[in-house]
PDB file of C-alpha atoms and ligand atoms in Angstrom:
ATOM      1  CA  UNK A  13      36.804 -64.632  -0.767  1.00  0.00           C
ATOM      2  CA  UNK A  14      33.306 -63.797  -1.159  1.00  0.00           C
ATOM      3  CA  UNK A  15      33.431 -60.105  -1.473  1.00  0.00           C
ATOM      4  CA  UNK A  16      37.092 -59.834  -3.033  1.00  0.00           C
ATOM      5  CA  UNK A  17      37.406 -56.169  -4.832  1.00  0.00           C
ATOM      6  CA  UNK A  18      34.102 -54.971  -2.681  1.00  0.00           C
ATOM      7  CA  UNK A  19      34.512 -51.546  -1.047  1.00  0.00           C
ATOM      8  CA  UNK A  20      32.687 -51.721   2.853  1.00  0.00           C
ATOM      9  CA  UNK A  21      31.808 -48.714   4.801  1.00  0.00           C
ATOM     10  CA  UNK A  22      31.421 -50.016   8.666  1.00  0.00           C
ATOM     11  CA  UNK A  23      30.499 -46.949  10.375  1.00  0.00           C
ATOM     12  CA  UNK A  24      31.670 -47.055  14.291  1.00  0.00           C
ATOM     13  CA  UNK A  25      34.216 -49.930  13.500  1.00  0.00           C
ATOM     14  CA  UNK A  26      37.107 -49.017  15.659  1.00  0.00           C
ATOM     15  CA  UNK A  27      36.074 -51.859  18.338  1.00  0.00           C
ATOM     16  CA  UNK A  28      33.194 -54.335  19.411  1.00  0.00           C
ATOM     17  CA  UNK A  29      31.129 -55.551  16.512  1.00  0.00           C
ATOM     18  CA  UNK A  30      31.885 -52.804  13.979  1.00  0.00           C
ATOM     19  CA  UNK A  31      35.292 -53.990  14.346  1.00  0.00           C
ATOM     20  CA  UNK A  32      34.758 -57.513  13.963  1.00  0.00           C
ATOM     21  CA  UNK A  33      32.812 -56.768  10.701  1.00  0.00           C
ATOM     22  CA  UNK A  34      35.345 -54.771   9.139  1.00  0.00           C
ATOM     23  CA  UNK A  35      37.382 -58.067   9.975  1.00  0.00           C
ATOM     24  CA  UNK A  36      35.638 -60.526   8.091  1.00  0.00           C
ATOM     25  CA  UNK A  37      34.357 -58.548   5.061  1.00  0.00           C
ATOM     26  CA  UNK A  38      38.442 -57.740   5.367  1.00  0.00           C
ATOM     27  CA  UNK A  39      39.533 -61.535   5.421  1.00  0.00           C
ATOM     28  CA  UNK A  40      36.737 -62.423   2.444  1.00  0.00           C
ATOM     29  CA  UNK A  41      38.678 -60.062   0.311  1.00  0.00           C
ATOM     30  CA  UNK A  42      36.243 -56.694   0.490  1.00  0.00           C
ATOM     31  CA  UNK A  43      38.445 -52.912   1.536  1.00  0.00           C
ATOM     32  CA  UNK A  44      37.361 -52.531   4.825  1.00  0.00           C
ATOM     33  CA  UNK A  45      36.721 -48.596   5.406  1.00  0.00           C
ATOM     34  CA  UNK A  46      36.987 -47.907   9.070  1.00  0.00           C
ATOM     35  CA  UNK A  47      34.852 -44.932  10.589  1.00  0.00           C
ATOM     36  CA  UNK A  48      34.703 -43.963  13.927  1.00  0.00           C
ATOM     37  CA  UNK A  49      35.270 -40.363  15.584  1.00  0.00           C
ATOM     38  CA  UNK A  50      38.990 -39.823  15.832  1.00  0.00           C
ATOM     39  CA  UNK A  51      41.805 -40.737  13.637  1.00  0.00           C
ATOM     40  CA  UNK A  52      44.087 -42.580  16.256  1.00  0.00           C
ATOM     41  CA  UNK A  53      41.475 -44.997  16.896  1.00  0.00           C
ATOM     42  CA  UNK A  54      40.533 -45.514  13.155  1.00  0.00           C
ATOM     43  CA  UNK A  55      44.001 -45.581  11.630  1.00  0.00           C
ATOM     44  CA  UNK A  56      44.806 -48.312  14.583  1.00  0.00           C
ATOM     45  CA  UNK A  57      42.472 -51.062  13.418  1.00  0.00           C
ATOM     46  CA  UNK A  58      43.252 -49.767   9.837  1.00  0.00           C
ATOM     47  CA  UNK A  59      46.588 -51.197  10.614  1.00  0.00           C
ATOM     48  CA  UNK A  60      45.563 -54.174  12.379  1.00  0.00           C
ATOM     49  CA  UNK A  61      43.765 -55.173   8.964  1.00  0.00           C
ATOM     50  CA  UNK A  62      46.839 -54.830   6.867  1.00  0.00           C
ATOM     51  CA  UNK A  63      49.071 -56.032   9.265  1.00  0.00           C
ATOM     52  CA  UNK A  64      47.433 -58.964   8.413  1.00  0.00           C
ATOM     53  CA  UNK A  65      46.990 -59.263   4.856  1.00  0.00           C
ATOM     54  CA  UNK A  66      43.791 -57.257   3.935  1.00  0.00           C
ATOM     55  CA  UNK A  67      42.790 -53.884   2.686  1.00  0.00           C
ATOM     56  CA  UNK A  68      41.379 -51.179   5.321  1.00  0.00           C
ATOM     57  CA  UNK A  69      41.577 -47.688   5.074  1.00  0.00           C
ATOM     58  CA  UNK A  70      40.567 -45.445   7.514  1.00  0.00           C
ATOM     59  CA  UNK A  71      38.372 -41.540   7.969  1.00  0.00           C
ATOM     60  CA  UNK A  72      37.840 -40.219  11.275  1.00  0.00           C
ATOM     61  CA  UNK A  73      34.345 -39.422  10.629  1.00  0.00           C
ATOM     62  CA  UNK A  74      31.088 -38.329  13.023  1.00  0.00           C
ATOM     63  CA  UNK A  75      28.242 -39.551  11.381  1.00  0.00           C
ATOM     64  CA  UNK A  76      26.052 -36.912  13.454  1.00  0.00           C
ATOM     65  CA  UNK A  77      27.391 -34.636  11.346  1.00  0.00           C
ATOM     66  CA  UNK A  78      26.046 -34.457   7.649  1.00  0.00           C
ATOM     67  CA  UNK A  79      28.788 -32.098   5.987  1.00  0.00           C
ATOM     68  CA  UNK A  80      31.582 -34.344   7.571  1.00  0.00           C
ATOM     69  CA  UNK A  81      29.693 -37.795   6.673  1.00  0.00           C
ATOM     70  CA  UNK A  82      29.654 -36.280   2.968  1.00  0.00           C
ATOM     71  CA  UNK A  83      32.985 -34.783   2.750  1.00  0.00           C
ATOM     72  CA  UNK A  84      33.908 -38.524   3.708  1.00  0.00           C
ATOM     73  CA  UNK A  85      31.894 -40.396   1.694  1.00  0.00           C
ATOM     74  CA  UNK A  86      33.190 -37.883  -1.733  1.00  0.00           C
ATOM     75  CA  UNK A  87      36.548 -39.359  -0.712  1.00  0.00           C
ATOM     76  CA  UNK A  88      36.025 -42.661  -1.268  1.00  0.00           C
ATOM     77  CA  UNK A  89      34.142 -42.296  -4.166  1.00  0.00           C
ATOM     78  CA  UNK A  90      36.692 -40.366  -5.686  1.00  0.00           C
ATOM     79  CA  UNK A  91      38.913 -42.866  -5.003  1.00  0.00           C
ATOM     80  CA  UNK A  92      37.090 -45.761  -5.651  1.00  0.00           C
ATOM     81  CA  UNK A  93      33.802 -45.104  -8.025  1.00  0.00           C
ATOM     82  CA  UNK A  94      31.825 -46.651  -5.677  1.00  0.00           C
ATOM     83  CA  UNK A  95      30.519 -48.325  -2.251  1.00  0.00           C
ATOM     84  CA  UNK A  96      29.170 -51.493  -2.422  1.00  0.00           C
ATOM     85  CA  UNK A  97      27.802 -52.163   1.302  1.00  0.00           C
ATOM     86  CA  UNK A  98      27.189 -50.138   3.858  1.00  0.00           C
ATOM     87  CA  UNK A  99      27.184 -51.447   7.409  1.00  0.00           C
ATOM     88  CA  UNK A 100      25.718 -48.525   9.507  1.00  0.00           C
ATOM     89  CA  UNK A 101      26.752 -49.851  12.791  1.00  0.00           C
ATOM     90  CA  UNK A 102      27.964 -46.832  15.179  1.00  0.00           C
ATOM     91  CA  UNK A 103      25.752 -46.662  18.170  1.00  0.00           C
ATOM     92  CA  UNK A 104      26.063 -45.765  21.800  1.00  0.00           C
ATOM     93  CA  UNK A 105      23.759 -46.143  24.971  1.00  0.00           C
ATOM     94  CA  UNK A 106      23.204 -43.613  27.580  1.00  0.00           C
ATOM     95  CA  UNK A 107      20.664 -45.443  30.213  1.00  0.00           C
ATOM     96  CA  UNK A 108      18.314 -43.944  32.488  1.00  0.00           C
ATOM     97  CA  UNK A 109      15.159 -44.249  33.793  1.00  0.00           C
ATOM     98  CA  UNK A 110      12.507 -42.228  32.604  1.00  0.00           C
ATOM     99  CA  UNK A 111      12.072 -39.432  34.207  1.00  0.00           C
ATOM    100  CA  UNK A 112      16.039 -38.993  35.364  1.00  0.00           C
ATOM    101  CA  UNK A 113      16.655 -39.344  31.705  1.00  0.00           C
ATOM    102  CA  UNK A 114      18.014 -35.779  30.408  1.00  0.00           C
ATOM    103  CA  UNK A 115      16.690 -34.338  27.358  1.00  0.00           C
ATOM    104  CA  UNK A 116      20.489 -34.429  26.418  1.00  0.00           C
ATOM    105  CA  UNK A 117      20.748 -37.972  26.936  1.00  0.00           C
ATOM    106  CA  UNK A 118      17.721 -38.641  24.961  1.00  0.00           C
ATOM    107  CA  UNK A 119      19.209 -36.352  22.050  1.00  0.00           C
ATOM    108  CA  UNK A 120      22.575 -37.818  21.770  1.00  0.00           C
ATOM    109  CA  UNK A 121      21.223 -41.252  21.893  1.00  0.00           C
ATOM    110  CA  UNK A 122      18.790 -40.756  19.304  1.00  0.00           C
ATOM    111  CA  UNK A 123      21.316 -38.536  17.005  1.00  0.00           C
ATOM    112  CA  UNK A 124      24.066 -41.114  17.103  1.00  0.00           C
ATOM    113  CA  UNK A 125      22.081 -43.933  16.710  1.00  0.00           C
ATOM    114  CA  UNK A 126      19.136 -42.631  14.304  1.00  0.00           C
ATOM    115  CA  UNK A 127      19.909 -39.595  12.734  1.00  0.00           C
ATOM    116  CA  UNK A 128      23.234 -41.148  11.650  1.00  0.00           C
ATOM    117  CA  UNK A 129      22.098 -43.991  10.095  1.00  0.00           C
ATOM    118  CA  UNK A 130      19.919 -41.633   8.199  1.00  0.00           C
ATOM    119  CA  UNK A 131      23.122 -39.287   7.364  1.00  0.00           C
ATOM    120  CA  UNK A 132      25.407 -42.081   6.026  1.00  0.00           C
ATOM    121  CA  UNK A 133      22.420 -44.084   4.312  1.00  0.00           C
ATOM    122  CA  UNK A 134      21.288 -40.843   2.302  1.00  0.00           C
ATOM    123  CA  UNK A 135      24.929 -39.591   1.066  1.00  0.00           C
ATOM    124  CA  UNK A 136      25.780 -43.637   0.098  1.00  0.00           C
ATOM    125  CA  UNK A 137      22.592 -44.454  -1.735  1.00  0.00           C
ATOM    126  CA  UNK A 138      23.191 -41.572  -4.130  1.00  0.00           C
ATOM    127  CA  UNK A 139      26.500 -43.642  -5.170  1.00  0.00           C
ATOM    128  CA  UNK A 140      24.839 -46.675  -5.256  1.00  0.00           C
ATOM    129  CA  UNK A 141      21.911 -45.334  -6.985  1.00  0.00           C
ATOM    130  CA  UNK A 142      24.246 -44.625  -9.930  1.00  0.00           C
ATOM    131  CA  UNK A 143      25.869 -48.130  -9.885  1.00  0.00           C
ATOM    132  CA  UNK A 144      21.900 -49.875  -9.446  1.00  0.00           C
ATOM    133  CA  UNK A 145      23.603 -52.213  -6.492  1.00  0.00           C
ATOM    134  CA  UNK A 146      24.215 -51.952  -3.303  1.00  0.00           C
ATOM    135  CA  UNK A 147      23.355 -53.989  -0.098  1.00  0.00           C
ATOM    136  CA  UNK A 148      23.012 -51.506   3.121  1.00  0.00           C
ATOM    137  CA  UNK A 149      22.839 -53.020   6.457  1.00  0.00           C
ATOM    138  CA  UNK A 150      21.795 -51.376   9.723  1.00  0.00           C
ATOM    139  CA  UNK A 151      22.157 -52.713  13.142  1.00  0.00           C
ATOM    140  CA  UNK A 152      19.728 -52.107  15.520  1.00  0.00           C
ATOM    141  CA  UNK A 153      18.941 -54.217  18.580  1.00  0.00           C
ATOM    142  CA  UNK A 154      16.756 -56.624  19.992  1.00  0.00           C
ATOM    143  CA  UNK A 155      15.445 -53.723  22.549  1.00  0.00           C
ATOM    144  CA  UNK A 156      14.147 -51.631  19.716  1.00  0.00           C
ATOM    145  CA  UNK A 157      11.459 -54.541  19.301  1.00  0.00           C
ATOM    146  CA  UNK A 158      10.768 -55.670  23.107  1.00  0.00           C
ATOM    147  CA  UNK A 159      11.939 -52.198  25.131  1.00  0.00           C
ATOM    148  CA  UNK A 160      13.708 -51.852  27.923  1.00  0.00           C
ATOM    149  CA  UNK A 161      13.444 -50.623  31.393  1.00  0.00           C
ATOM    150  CA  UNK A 162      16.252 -47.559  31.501  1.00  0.00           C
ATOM    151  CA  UNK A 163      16.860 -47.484  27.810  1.00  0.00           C
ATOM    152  CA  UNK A 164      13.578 -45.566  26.304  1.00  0.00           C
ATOM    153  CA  UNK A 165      16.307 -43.554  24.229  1.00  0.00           C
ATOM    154  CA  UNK A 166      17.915 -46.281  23.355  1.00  0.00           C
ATOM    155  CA  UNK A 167      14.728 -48.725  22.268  1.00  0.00           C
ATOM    156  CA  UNK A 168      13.259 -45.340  20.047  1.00  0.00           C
ATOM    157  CA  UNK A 169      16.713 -45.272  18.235  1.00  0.00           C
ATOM    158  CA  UNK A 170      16.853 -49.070  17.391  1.00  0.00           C
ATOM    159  CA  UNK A 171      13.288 -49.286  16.439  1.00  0.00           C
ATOM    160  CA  UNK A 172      13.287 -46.062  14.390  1.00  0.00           C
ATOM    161  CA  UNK A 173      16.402 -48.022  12.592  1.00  0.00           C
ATOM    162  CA  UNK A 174      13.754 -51.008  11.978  1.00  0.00           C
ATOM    163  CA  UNK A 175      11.114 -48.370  10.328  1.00  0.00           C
ATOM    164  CA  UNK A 176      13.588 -46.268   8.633  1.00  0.00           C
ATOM    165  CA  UNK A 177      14.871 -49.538   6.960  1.00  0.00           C
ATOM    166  CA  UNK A 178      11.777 -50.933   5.580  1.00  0.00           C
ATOM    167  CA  UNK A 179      10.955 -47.309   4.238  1.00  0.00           C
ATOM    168  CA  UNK A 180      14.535 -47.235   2.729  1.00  0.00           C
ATOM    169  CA  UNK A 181      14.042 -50.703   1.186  1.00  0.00           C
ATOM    170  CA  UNK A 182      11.039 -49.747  -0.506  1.00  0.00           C
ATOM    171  CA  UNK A 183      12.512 -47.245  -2.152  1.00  0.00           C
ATOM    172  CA  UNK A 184      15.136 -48.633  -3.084  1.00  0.00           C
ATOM    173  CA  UNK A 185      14.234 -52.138  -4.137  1.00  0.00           C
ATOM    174  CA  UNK A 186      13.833 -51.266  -8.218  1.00  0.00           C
ATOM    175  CA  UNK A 187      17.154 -50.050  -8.733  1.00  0.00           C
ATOM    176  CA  UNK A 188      18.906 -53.159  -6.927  1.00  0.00           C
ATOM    177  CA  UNK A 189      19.943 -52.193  -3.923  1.00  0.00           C
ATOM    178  CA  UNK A 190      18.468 -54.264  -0.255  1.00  0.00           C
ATOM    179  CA  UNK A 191      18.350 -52.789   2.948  1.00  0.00           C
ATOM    180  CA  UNK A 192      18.194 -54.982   5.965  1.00  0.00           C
ATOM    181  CA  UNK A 193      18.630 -54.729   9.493  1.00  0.00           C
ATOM    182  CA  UNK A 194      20.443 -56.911  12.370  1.00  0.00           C
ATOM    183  CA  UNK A 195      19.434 -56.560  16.065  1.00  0.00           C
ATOM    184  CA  UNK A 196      21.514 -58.580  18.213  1.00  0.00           C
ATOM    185  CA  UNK A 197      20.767 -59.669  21.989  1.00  0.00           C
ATOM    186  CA  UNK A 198      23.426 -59.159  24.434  1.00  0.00           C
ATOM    187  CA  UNK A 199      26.419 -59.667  22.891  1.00  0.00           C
ATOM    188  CA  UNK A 200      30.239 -59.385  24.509  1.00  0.00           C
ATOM    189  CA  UNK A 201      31.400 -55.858  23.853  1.00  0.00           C
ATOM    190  CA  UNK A 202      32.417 -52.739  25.818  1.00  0.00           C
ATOM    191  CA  UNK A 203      29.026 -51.922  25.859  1.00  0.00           C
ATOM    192  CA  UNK A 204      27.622 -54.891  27.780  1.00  0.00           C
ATOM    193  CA  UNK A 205      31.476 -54.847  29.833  1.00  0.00           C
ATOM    194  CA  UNK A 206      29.613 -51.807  31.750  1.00  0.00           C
ATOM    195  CA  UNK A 207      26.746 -54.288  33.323  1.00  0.00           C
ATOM    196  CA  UNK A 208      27.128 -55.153  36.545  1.00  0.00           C
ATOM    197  CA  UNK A 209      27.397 -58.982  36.984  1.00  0.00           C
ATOM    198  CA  UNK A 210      24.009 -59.374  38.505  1.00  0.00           C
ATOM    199  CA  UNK A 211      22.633 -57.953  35.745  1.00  0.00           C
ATOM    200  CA  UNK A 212      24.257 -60.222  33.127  1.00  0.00           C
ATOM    201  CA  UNK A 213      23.427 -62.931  35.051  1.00  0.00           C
ATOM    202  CA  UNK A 214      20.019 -62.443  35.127  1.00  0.00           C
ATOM    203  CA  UNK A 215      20.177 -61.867  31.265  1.00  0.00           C
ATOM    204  CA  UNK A 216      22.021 -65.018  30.995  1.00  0.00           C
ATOM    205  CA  UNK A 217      19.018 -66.867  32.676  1.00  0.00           C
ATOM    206  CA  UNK A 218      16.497 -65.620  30.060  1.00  0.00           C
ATOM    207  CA  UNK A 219      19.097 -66.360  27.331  1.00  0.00           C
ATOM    208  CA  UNK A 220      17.517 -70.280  25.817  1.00  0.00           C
ATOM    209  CA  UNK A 221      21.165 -70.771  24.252  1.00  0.00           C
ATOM    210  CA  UNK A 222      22.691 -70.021  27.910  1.00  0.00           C
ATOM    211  CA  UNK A 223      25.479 -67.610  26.675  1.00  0.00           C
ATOM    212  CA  UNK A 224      25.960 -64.500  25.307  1.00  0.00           C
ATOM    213  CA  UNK A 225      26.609 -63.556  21.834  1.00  0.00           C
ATOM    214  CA  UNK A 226      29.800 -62.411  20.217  1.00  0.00           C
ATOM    215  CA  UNK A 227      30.330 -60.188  17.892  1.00  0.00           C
ATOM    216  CA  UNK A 228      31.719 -62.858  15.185  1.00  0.00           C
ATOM    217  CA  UNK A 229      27.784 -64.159  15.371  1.00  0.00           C
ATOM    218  CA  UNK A 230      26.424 -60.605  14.266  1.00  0.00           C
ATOM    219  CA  UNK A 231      29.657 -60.318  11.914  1.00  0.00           C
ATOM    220  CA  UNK A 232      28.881 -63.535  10.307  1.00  0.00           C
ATOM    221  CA  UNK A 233      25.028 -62.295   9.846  1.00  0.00           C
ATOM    222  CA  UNK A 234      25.916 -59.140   8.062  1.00  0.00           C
ATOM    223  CA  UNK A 235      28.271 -61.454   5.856  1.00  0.00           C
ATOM    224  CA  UNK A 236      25.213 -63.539   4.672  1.00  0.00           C
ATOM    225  CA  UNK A 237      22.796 -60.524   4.336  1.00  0.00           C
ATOM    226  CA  UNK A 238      25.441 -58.661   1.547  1.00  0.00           C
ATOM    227  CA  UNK A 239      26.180 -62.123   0.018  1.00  0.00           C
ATOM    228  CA  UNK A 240      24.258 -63.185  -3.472  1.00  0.00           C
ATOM    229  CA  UNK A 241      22.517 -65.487  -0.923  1.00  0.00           C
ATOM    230  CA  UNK A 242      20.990 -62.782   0.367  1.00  0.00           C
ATOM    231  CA  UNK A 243      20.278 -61.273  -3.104  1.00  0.00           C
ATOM    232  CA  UNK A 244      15.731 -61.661  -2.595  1.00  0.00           C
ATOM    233  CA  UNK A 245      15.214 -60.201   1.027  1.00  0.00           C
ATOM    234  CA  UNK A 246      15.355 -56.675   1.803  1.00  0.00           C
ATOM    235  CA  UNK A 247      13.517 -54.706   4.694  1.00  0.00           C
ATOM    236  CA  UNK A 248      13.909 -57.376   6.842  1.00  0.00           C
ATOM    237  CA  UNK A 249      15.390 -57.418  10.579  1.00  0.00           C
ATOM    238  CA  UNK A 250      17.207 -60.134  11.680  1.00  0.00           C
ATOM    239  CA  UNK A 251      17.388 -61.346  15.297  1.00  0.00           C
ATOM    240  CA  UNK A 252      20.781 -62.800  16.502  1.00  0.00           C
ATOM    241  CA  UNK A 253      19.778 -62.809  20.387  1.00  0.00           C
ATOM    242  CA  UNK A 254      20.491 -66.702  21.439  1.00  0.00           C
ATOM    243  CA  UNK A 255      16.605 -67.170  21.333  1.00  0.00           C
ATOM    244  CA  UNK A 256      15.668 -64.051  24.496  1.00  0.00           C
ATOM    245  CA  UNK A 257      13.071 -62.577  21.977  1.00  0.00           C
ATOM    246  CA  UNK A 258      10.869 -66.162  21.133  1.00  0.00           C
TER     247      UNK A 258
HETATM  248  P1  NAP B 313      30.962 -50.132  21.207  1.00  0.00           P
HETATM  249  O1  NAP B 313      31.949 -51.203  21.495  1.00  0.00           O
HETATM  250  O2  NAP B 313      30.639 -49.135  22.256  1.00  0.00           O
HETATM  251  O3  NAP B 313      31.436 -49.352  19.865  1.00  0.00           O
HETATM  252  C1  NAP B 313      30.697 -48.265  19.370  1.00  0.00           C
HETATM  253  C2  NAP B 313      31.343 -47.778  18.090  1.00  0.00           C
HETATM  254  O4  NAP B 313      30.590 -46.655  17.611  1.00  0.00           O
HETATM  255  C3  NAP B 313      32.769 -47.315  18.277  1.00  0.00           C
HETATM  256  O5  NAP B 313      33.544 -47.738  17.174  1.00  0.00           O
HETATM  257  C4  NAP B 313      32.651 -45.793  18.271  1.00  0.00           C
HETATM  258  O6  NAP B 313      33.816 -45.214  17.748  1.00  0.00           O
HETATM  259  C5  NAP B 313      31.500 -45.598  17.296  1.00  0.00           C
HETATM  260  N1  NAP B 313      30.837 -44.300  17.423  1.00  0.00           N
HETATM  261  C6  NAP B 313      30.156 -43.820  18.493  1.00  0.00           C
HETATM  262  N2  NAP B 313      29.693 -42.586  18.225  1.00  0.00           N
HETATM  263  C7  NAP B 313      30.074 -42.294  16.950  1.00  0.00           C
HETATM  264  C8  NAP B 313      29.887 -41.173  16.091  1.00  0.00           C
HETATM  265  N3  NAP B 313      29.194 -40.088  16.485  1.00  0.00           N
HETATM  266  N4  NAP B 313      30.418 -41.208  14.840  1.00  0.00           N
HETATM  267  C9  NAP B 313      31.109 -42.291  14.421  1.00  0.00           C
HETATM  268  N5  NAP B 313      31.313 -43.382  15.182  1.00  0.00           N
HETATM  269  C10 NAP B 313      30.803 -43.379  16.436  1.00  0.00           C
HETATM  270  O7  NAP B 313      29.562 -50.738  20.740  1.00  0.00           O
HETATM  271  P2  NAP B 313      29.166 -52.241  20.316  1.00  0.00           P
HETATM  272  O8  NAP B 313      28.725 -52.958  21.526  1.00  0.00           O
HETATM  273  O9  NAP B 313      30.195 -52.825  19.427  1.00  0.00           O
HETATM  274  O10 NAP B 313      27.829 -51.920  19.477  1.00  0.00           O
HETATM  275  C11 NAP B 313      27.862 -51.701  18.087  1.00  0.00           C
HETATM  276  C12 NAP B 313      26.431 -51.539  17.583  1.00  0.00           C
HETATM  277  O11 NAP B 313      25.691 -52.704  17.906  1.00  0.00           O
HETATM  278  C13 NAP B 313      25.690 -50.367  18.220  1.00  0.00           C
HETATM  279  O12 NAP B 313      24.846 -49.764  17.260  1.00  0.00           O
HETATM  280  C14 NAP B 313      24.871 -51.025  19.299  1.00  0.00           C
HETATM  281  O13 NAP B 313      23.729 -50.286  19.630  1.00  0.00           O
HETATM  282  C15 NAP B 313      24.525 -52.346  18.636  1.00  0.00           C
HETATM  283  N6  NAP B 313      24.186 -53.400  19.580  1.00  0.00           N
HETATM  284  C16 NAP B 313      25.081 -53.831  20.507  1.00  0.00           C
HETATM  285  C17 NAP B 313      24.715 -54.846  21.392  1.00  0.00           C
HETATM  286  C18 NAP B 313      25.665 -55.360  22.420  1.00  0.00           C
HETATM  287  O14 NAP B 313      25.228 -56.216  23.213  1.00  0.00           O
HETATM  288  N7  NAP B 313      26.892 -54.927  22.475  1.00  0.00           N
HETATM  289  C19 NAP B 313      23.442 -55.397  21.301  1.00  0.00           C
HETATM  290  C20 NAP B 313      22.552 -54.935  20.349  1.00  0.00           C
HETATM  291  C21 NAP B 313      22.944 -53.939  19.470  1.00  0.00           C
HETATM  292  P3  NAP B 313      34.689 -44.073  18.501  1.00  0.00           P
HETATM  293  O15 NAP B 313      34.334 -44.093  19.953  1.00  0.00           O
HETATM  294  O16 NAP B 313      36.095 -44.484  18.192  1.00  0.00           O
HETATM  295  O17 NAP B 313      34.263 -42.831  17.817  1.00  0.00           O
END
């Protein structure tokens, strides 16, 4: 029960690996808060937590949208003082090639996936500016370091994450608080359901550990980075890809 009275904000945590982190900062004792965009689907896995034994609670919450991602984030503090970790995890893909990609597609991409890290990073380090702690965790992806063909939206988002974190960790860094970043491979989730099997199996050949990742391996990751094992690395990004990126 590593992070037993902890409060954890998993942004986009209503399946895949947002889901599976609220589930095992849940089991080591921490309140899991569940965001994602509409109630039914946050209250559900809010339930699955307690039904279970653990404390969740649950905001239906777009974190495109500043005023709402504050309005949110007041909440819990009123309730609770404070938020320990932040897990800024909600993130979406909308593939094309180049130049079919609409300007809308590039937009949405890069607002979900950047500018909302940005909006739920600035409103919780004010909290945990006060409380001089605080361990915030963003997950980008292994294609914001190598690219992608069809996903130039997608690899600006995840590497903007990587330089938005380092800045964030430098100026954060005297008063306590880390800021780190995860970028998984290809790991089993509705997102990577949506490849056709050709594709996956050609990922699977340039995969050294042969399999794809799960989202317990990138849950277990974000464990260790807000554990006090983690306590003397910040602005770091961690690759859980199965070896693709050596
Ligand atoms: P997923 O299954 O598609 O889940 C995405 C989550 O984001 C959902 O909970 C969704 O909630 C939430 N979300 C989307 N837009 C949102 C918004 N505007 N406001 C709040 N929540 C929003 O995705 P996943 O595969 O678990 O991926 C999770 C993260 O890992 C993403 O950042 C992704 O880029 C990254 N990643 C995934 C892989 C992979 O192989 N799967 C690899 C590398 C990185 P609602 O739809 O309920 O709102």
């Amino acid at each position: 029960m590593r992070f037993q009275n902890k409060i954890v904000l998993v942004t986009g945590s209503t399946r895949g690996i947002g889901k599976e982190i609220a589930f095992a900062f849940a089991k080591e004792g921490a309140t899991a808060i569940i965001i994602g965009r509409t109630a039914e689907a946050t209250d559900r896995v809010r339930d699955e937590i307690i039904d279970i034994g653990f404390a969740a609670e649950s905001f239906a919450c777009d974190v495109t949208n500043l005023a709402n991602v504050t309005e949110i984030v007041n909440k819990i503090l009123d309730k609770h003082k404070r938020v320990d970790i932040l897990v800024n995890n909600a993130g979406i893909t909308k593939d094309n090639l180049l130049l079919r990609m609409s300007e809308d597609d590039f937009q949405s991409v890069i607002d979900i996936n950047l500018r909302g890290v940005f909006n739920c990073t600035k409103i919780v380090a004010r909290a945990m500016l006060k409380e001089k702690a605080g361990r915030i965790i963003n997950i980008s992806s292994i294609i914001g370091i190598t690219g992608n063909v069809g996903q130039a939206n997608y690899a600006a988002s995840k590497a903007g994450i990587i330089g938005f974190t380092k800045s964030v960790a430098r100026e954060l860094a005297s008063r306590g608080i880390t800021a780190n970043a995860v970028a998984p491979g290809y790991i089993q989730t509705d997102m990577t359901a949506q490849m056709k099997s050709q594709v996956q199996e050609e990922i699977l050949k340039r995969i050294p550990l042969g399999k794809l990742g799960t989202a317990q391996d990138v849950a277990g990751v974000c464990l260790f980075l807000a554990s006090e094992q983690a306590s003397y690395i910040t602005g770091q990004t961690l690759i859980v890809d199965g070896g693709m990126a050596i």
